[in-house]
mmCIF file with all atom_site columns, C-alpha atoms in Angstrom:
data_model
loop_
_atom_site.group_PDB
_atom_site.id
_atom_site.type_symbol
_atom_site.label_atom_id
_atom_site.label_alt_id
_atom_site.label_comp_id
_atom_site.label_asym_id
_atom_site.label_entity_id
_atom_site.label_seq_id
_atom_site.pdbx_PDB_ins_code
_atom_site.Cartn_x
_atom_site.Cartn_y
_atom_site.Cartn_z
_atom_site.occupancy
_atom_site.B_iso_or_equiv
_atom_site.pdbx_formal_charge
_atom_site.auth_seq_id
_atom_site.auth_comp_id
_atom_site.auth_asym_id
_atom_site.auth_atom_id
_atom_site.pdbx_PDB_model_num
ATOM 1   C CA . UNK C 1 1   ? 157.975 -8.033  4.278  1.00 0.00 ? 1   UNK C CA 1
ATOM 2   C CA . UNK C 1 2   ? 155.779 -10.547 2.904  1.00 0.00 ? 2   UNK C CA 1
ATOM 3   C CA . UNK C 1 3   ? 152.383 -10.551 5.222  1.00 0.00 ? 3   UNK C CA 1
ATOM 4   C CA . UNK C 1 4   ? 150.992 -14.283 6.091  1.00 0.00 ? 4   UNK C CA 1
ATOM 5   C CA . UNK C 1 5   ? 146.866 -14.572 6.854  1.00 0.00 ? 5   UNK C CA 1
ATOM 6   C CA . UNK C 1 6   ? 145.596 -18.050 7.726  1.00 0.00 ? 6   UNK C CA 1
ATOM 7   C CA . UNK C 1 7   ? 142.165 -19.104 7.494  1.00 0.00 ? 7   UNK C CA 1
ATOM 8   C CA . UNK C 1 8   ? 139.949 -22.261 6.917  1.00 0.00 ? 8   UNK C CA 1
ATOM 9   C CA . UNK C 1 9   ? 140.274 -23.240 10.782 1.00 0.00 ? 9   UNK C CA 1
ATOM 10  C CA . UNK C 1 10  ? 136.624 -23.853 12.252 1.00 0.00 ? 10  UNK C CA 1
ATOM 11  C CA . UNK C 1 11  ? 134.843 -26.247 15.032 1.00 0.00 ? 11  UNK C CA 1
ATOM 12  C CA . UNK C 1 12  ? 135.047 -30.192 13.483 1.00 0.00 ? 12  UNK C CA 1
ATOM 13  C CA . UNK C 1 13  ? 133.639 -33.053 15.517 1.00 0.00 ? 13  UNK C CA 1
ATOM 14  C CA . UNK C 1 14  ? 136.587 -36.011 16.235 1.00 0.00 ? 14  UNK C CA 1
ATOM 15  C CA . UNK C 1 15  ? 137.523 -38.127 12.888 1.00 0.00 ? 15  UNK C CA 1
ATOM 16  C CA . UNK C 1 16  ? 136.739 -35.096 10.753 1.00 0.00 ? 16  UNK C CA 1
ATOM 17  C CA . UNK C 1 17  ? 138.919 -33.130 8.444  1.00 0.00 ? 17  UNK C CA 1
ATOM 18  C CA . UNK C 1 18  ? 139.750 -29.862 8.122  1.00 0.00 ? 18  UNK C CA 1
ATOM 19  C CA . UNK C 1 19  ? 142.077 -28.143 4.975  1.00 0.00 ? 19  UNK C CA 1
ATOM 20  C CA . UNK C 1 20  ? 144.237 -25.082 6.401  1.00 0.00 ? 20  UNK C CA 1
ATOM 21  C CA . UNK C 1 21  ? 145.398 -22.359 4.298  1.00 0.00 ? 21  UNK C CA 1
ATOM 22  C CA . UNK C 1 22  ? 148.167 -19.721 4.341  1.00 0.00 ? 22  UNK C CA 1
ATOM 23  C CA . UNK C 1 23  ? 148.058 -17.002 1.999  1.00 0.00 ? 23  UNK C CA 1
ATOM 24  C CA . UNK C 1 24  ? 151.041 -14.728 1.236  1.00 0.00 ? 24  UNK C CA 1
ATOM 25  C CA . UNK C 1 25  ? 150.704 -11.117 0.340  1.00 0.00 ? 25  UNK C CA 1
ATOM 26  C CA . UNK C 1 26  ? 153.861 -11.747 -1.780 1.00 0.00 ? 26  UNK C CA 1
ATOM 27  C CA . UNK C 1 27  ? 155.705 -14.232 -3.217 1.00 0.00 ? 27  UNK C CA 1
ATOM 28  C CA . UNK C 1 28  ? 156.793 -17.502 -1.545 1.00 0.00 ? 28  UNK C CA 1
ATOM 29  C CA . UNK C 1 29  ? 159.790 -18.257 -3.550 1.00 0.00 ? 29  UNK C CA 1
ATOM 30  C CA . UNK C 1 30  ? 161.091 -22.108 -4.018 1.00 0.00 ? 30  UNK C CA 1
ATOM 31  C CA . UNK C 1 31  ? 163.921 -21.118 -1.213 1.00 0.00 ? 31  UNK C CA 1
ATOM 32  C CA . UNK C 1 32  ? 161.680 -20.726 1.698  1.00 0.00 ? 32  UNK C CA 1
ATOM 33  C CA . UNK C 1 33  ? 160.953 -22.557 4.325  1.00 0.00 ? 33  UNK C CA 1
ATOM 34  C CA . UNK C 1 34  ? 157.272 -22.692 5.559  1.00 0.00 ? 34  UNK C CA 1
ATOM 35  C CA . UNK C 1 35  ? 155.844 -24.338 8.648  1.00 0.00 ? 35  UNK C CA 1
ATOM 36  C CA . UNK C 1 36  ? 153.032 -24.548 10.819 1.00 0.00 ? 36  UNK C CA 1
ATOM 37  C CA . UNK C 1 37  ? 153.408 -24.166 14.243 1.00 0.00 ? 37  UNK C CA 1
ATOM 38  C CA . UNK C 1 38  ? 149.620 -24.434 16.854 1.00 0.00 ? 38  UNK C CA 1
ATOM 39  C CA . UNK C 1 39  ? 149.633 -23.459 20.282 1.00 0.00 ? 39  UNK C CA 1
ATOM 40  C CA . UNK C 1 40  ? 146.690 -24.905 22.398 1.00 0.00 ? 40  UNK C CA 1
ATOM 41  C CA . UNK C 1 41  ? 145.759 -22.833 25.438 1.00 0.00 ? 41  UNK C CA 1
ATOM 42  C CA . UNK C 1 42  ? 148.133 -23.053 28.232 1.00 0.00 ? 42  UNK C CA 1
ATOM 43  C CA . UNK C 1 43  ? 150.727 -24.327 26.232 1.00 0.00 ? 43  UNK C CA 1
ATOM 44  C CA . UNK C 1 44  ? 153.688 -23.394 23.768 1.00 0.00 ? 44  UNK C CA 1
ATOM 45  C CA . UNK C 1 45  ? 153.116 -22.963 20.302 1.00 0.00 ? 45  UNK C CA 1
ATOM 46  C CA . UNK C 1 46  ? 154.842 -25.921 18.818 1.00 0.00 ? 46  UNK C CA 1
ATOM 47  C CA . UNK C 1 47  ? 155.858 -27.403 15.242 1.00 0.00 ? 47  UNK C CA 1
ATOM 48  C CA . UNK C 1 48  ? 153.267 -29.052 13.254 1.00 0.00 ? 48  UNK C CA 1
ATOM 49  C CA . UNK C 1 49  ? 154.751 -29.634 9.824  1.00 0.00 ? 49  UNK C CA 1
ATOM 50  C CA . UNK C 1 50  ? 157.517 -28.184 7.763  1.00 0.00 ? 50  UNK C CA 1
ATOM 51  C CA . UNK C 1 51  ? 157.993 -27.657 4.271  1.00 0.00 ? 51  UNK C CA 1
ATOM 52  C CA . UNK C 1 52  ? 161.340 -26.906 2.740  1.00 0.00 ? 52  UNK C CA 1
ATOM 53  C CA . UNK C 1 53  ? 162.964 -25.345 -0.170 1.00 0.00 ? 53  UNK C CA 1
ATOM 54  C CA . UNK C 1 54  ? 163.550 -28.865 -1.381 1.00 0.00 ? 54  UNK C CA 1
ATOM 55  C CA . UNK C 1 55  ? 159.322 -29.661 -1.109 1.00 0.00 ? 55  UNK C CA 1
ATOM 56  C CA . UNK C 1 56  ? 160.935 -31.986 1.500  1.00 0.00 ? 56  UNK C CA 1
ATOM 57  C CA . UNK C 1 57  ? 158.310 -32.420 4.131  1.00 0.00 ? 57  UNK C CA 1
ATOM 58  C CA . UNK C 1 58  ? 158.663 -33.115 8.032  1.00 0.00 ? 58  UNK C CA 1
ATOM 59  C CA . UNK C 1 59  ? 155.947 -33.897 10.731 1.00 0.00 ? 59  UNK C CA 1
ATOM 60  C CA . UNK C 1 60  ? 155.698 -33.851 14.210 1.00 0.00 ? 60  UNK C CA 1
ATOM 61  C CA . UNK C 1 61  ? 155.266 -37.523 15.627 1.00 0.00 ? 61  UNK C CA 1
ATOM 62  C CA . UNK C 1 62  ? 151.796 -36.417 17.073 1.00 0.00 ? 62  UNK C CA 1
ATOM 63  C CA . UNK C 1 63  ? 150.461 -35.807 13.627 1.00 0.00 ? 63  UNK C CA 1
ATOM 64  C CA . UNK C 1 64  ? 152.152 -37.727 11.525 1.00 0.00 ? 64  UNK C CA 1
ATOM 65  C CA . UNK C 1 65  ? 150.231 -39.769 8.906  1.00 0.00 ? 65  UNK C CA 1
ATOM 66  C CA . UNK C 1 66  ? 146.986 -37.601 9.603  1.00 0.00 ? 66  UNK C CA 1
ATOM 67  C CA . UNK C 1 67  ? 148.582 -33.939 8.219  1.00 0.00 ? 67  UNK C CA 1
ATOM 68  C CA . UNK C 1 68  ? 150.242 -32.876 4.878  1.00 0.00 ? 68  UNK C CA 1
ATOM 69  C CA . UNK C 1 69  ? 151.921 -30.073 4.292  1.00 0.00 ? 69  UNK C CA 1
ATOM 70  C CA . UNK C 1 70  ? 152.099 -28.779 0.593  1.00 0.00 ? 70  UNK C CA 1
ATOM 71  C CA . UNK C 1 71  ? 152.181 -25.515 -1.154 1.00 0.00 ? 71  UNK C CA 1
ATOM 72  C CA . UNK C 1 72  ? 151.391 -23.652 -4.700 1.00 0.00 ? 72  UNK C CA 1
ATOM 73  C CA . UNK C 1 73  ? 154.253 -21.002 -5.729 1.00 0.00 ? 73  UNK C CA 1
ATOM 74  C CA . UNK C 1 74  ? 151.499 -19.885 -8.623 1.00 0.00 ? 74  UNK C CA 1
ATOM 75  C CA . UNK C 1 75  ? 149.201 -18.695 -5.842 1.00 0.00 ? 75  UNK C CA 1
ATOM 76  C CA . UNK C 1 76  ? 151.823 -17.805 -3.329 1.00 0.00 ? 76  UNK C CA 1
ATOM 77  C CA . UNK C 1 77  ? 149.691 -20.489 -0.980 1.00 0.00 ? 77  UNK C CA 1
ATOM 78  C CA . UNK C 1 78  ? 150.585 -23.195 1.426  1.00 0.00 ? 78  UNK C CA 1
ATOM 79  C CA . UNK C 1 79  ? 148.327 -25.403 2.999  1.00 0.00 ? 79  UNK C CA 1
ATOM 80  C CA . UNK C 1 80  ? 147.853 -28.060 5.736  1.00 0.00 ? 80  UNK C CA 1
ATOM 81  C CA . UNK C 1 81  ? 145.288 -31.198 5.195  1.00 0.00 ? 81  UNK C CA 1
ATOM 82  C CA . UNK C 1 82  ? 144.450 -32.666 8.277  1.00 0.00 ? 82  UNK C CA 1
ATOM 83  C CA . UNK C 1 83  ? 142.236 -35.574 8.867  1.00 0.00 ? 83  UNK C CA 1
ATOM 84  C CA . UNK C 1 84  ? 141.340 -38.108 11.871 1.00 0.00 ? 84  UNK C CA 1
ATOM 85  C CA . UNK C 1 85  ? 141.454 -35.330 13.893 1.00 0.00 ? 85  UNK C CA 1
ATOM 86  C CA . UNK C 1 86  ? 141.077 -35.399 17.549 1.00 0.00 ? 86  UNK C CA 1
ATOM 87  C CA . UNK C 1 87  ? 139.971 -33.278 20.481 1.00 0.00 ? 87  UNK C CA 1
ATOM 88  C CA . UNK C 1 88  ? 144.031 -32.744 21.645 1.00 0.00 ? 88  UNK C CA 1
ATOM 89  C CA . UNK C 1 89  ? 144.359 -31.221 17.998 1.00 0.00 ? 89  UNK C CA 1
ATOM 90  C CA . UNK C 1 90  ? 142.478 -28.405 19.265 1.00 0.00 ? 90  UNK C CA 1
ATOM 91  C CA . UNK C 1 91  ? 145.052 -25.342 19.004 1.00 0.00 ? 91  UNK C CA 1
ATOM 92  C CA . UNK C 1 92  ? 145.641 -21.930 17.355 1.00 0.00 ? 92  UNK C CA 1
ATOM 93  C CA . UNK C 1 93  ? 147.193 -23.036 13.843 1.00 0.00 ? 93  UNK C CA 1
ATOM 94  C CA . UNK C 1 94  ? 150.225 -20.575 12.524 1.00 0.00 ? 94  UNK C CA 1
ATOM 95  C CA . UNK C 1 95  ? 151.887 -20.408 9.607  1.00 0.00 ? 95  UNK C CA 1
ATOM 96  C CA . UNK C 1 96  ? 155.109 -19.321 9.681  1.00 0.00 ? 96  UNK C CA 1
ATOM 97  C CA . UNK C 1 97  ? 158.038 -18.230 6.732  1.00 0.00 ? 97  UNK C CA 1
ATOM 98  C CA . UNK C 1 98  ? 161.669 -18.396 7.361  1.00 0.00 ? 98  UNK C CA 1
ATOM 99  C CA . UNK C 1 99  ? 164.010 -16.817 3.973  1.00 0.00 ? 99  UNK C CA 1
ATOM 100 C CA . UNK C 1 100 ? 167.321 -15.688 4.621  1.00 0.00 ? 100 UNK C CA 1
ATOM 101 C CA . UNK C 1 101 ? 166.695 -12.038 5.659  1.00 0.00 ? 101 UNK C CA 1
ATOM 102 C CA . UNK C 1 102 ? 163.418 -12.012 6.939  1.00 0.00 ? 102 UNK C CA 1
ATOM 103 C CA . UNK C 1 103 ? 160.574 -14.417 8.779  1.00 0.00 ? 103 UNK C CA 1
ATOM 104 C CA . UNK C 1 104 ? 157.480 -13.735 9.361  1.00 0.00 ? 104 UNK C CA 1
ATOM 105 C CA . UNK C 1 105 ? 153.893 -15.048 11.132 1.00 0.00 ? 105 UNK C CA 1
ATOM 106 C CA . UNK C 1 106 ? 150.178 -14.977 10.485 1.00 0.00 ? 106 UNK C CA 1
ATOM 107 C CA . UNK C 1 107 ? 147.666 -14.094 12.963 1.00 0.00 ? 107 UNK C CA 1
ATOM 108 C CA . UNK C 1 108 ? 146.600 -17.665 13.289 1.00 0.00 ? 108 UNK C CA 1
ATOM 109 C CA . UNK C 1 109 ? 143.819 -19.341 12.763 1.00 0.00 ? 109 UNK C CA 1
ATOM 110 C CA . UNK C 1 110 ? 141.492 -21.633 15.633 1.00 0.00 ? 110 UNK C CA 1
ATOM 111 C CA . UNK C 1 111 ? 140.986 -25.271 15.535 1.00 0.00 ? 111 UNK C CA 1
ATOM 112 C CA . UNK C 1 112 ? 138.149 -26.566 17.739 1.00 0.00 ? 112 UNK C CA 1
ATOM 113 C CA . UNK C 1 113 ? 138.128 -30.379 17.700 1.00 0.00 ? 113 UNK C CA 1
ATOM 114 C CA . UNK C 1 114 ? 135.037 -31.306 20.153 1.00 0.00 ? 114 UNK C CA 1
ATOM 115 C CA . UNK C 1 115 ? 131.797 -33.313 19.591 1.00 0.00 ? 115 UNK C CA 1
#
């Protein structure tokens, strides 16, 4: 089962921008379908941004225009720009693979919008 650790999350003052990345322990392969999901505190974890076997790309209205998606089979890495960001941004950031026999999550990584 391929393993998923996050990282690059950190404390960023309102406006600022912050790069995400999800590293696989084994290969992402063109068929899967990677997304990352946050979950603030209190709240459901909820879709961010998908990106498909296609390299289609979907957003959630709340972030849309301010996040990409994108991903690098040679380094088995996916990632998720985010700029303009604001205090309700302020979550636990997952990434999360879907393939046809297996899915899997990372441990997350926190996103502390604030001045």
């Amino acid at each position: 089962q391929v393993q998923l650790k996050e990282s690059g999350g950190g404390l960023v003052q309102p406006g600022g921008s912050l790069t995400l990345s999800c590293a696989a322990s084994g290969v992402i392969f063109k068929s899967d379908v990677v997304s990352w999901y946050r979950q603030a505190p209190g709240k459901q974890r909820v879709l961010v941004a998908t990106i498909t076997s296609g390299e289609t790309t979907t957003y959630a209205d709340s972030v849309k225009g301010r996040v990409t998606i994108s991903r690098d089979g040679t380094k088995n890495m996916v990632y998720l720009q985010m700029s303009s960001l604001k205090p309700e941004d302020t979550a636990v950031y997952y990434c999360y693979l879907k393939r046809l026999l297996m899915s899997n999550w990372g441990q997350g990584t926190q996103v502390t919008v604030s001045s």
